[in-house]
Structures are given as structure tokens and as C-alpha cells.
CSV table of C-alpha atoms in Angstrom, one decimal:
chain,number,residue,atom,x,y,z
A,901,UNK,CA,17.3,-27.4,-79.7
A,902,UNK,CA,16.2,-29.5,-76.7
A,903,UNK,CA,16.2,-26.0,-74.7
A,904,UNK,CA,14.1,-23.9,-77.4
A,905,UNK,CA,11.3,-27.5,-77.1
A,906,UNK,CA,11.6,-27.9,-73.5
A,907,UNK,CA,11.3,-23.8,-72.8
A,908,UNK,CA,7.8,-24.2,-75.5
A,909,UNK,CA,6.3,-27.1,-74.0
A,910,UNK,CA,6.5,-25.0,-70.6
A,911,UNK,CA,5.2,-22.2,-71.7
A,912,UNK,CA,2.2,-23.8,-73.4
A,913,UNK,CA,1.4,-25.9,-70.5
A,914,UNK,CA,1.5,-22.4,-68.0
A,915,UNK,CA,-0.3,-20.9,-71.0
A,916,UNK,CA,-2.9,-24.1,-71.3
A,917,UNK,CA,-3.4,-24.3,-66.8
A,918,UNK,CA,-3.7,-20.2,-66.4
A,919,UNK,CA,-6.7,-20.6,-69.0
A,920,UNK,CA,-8.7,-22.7,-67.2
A,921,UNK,CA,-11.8,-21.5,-65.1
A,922,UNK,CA,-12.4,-20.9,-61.8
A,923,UNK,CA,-15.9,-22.3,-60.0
A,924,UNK,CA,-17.6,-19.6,-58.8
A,925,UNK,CA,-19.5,-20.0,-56.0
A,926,UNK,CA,-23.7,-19.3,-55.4
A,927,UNK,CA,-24.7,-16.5,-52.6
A,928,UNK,CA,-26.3,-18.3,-49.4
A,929,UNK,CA,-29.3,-18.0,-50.2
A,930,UNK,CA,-29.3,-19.0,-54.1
A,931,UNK,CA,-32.3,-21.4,-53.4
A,932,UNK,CA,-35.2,-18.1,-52.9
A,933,UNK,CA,-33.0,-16.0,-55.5
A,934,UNK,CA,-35.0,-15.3,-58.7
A,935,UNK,CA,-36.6,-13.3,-61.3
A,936,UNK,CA,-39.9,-13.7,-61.5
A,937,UNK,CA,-43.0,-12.6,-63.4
A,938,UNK,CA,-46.1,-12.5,-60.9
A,939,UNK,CA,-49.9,-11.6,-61.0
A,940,UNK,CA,-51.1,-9.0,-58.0
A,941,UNK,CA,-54.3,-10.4,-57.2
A,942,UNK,CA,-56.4,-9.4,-54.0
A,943,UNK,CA,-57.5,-12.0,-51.3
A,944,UNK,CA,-61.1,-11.4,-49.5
A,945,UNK,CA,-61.6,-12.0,-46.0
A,946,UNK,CA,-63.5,-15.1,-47.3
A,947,UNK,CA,-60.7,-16.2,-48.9
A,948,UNK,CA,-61.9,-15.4,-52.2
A,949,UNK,CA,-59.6,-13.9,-54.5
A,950,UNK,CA,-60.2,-11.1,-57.1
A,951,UNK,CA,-57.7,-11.9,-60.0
A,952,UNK,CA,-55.8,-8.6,-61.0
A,953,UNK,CA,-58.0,-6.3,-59.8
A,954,UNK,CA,-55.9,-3.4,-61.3
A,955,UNK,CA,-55.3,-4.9,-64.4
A,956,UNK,CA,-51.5,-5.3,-64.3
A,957,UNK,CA,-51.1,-8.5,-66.0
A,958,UNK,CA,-47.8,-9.8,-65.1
A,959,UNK,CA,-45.2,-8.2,-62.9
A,960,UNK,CA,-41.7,-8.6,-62.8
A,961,UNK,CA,-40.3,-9.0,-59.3
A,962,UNK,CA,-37.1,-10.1,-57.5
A,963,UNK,CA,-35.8,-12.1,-54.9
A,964,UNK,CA,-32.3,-11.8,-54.1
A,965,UNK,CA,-29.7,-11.8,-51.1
A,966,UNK,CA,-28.5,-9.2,-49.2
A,967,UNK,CA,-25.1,-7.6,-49.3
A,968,UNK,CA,-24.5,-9.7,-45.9
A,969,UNK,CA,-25.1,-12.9,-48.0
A,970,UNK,CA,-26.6,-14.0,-44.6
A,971,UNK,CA,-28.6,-17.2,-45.6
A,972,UNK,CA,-31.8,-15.9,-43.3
A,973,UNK,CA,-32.4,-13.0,-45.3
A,974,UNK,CA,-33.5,-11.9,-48.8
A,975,UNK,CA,-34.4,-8.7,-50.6
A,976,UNK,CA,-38.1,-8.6,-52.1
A,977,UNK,CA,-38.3,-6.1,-54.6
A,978,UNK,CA,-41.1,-5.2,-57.3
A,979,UNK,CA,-38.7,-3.1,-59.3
A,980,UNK,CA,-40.9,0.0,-59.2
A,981,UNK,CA,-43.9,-2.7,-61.0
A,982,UNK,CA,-46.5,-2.4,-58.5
A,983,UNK,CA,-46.3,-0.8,-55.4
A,984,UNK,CA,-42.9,0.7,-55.5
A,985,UNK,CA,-41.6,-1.7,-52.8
A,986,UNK,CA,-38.3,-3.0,-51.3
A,987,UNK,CA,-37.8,-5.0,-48.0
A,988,UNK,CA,-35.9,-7.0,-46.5
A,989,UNK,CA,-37.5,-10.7,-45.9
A,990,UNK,CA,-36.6,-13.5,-43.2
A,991,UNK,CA,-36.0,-16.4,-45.6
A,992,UNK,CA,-35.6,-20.4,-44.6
A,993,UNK,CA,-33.6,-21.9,-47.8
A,994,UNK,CA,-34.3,-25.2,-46.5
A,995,UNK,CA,-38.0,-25.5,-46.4
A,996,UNK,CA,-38.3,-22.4,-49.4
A,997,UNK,CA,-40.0,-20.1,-46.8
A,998,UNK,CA,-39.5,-16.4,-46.2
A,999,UNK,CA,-41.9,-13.7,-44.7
A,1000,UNK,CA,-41.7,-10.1,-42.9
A,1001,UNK,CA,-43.1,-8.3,-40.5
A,1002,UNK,CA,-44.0,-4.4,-40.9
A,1003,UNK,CA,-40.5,-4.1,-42.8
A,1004,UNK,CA,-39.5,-0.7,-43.6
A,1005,UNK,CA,-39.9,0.2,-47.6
A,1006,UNK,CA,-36.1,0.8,-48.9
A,1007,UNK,CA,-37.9,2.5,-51.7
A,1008,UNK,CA,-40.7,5.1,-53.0
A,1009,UNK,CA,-43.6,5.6,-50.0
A,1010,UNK,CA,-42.3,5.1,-46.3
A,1011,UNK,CA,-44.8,2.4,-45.7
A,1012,UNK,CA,-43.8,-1.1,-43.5
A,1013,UNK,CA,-44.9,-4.1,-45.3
A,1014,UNK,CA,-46.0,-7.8,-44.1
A,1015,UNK,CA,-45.2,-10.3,-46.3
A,1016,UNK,CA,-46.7,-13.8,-44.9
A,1017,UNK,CA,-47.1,-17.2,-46.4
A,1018,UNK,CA,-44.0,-16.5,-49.1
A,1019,UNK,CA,-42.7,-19.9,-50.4
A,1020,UNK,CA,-41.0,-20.7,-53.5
A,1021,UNK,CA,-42.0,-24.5,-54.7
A,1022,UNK,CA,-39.7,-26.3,-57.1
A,1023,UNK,CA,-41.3,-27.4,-60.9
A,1024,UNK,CA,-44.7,-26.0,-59.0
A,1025,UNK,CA,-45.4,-23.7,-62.1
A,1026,UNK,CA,-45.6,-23.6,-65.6
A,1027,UNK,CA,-44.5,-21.3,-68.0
A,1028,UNK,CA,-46.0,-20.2,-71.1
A,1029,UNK,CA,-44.9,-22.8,-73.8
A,1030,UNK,CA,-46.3,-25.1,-71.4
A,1031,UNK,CA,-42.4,-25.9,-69.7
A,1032,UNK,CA,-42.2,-26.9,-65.7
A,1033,UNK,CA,-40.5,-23.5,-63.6
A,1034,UNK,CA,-40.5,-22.9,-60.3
A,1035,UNK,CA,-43.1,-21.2,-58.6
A,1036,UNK,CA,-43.6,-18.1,-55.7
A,1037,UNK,CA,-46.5,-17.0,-54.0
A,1038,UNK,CA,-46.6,-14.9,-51.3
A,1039,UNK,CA,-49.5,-12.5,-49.8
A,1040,UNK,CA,-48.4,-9.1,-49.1
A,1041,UNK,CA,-50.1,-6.0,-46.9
A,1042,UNK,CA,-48.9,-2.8,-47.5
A,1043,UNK,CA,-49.2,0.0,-44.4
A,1044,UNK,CA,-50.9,2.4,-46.1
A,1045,UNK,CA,-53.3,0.1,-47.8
A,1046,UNK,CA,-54.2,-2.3,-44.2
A,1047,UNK,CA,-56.5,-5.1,-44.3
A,1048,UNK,CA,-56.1,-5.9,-48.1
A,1049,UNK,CA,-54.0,-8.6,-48.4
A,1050,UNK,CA,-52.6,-8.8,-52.1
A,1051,UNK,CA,-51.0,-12.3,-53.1
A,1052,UNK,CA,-48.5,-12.6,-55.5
A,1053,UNK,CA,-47.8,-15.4,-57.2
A,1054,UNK,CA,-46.1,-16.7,-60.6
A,1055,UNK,CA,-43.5,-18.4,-61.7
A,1056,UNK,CA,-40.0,-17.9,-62.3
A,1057,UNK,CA,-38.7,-15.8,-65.6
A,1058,UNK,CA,-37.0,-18.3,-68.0
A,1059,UNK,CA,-35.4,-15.7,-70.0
A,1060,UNK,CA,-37.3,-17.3,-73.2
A,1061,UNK,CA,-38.9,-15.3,-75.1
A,1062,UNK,CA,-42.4,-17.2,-75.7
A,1063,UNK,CA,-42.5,-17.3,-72.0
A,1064,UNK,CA,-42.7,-13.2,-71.7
């Protein structure tokens, strides 16, 4: 009998220690990862900005890493929502930077694009039902659309949906 209770309690203690979960580490650059929902709005040379000049409303981008999980560099991509882009960004996850120069489109037209002034700030948004979210901007020229200078900027989805 005290080899059928020992034999149980081992087995339900291999059982109990084989169920447990792993931790599952973030890619390297978790901190500019994100869905977000932007607004494409145009900035003038004067600095003023037309708001949604096409009439968009809000589009749903990405920011994710690469399949190097290199912690300089990030995908941008609009998901076929705007301009039927996809590049590959320098990114900075300490300071929430990224930017490119004239990077080559991965997807649709074979345009470069220059992404400049891209920064994601922490709680700097606000979503819908009025919650803090994190918030992107970024202004973005497009080769064969040069010298208008689109910016970008929203906040990050929150998979609620009052927020859509």
C-alpha cells in the first residue's frame, strides 16, 4: 500500500510541475512594437497642418520587429490602409525614436520612403472612452509624392471596442 501512495504522490507532483508555464520572453524591440490607429494629416511648409485631407479617418498601422529581432530596427507597416507601404525603420528603444531614410517599399508601388521625427511617447494619448494609451507620431514622405510631408499620429489600439 505504501508503494501504490508513494508511486501516486510522484506522479501527481511530475503531473502538477510539467503543468506549470513557461515565461516567454518580449522581442528586442517590444518598447516601439504596436498596433495602432493613426490620422494621415498633411504638414505645410509653414508648418500648418491640413487634418485628413483625404478623408481617411483613422488608420490602422503597425510597428513591429524584424525577423533579426535586432533592437535597432523595426517594421512600419500601414497594412495596405493608406499608401500601401512597408519599410524597414532605424529604431532607438531607449529614447522611443525610430526614422528612415529613402527606405525601399516591401510592398505595393516601388517608391523609397523617409520617415523622420517617429517617436512613440508613453500615456501621451488618449483613447476614445477618455483612457491614457500610448501615443506615435511620425511624418512621412513618400518618393512618388516628394515635398508633402504626411504626419501620422495616434495612439495605440486598446483592443476595446468603444475605443474603435
Amino acid at each position: 500500500m505504501k508503494k501504490v501512495l508513494y508511486l501516486a504522490t510522484m506522479l501527481l507532483c511530475m503531473a502538477i510541475t510539467s503543468c506549470q508555464k513557461e515565461d516567454i520572453g518580449g522581442t528586442a524591440t517590444e518598447s516601439l512594437a504596436g498596433d495602432w490607429y493613426v490620422e494621415a494629416n498633411v504638414v505645410n511648409a509653414d508648418g500648418s497642418v491640413i487634418e485628413d485631407p483625404y478623408g481617411l479617418g483613422r488608420i490602422h498601422i503597425l510597428t513591429y520587429n524584424t525577423s533579426a529581432n535586432n533592437p535597432n530596427e523595426i517594421w512600419i507597416d500601414d497594412s495596405k490602409n493608406f499608401w500601401n507601404f512597408k519599410v524597414k525603420a532605424t529604431g532607438d528603444i531607449n529614447n522611443l525614436t525610430f526614422s528612415a531614410a529613402s527606405a525601399q517599399n516591401q510592398r505595393g508601388d516601388e517608391i523609397t520612403v523617409n520617415i523622420t521625427n517617429g517617436k512613440i511617447i508613453k500615456n501621451g494619448g488618449v483613447q476614445n472612452n477618455g483612457s491614457p494609451a500610448d501615443y506615435i507620431t511620425m511624418d512621412v514622405e513618400f518618393s512618388d509624392d516628394p515635398g508633402t510631408i504626411y504626419r501620422l499620429e495616434g495612439v495605440r489600439y486598446s483592443g476595446l471596442e468603444e475605443n474603435d
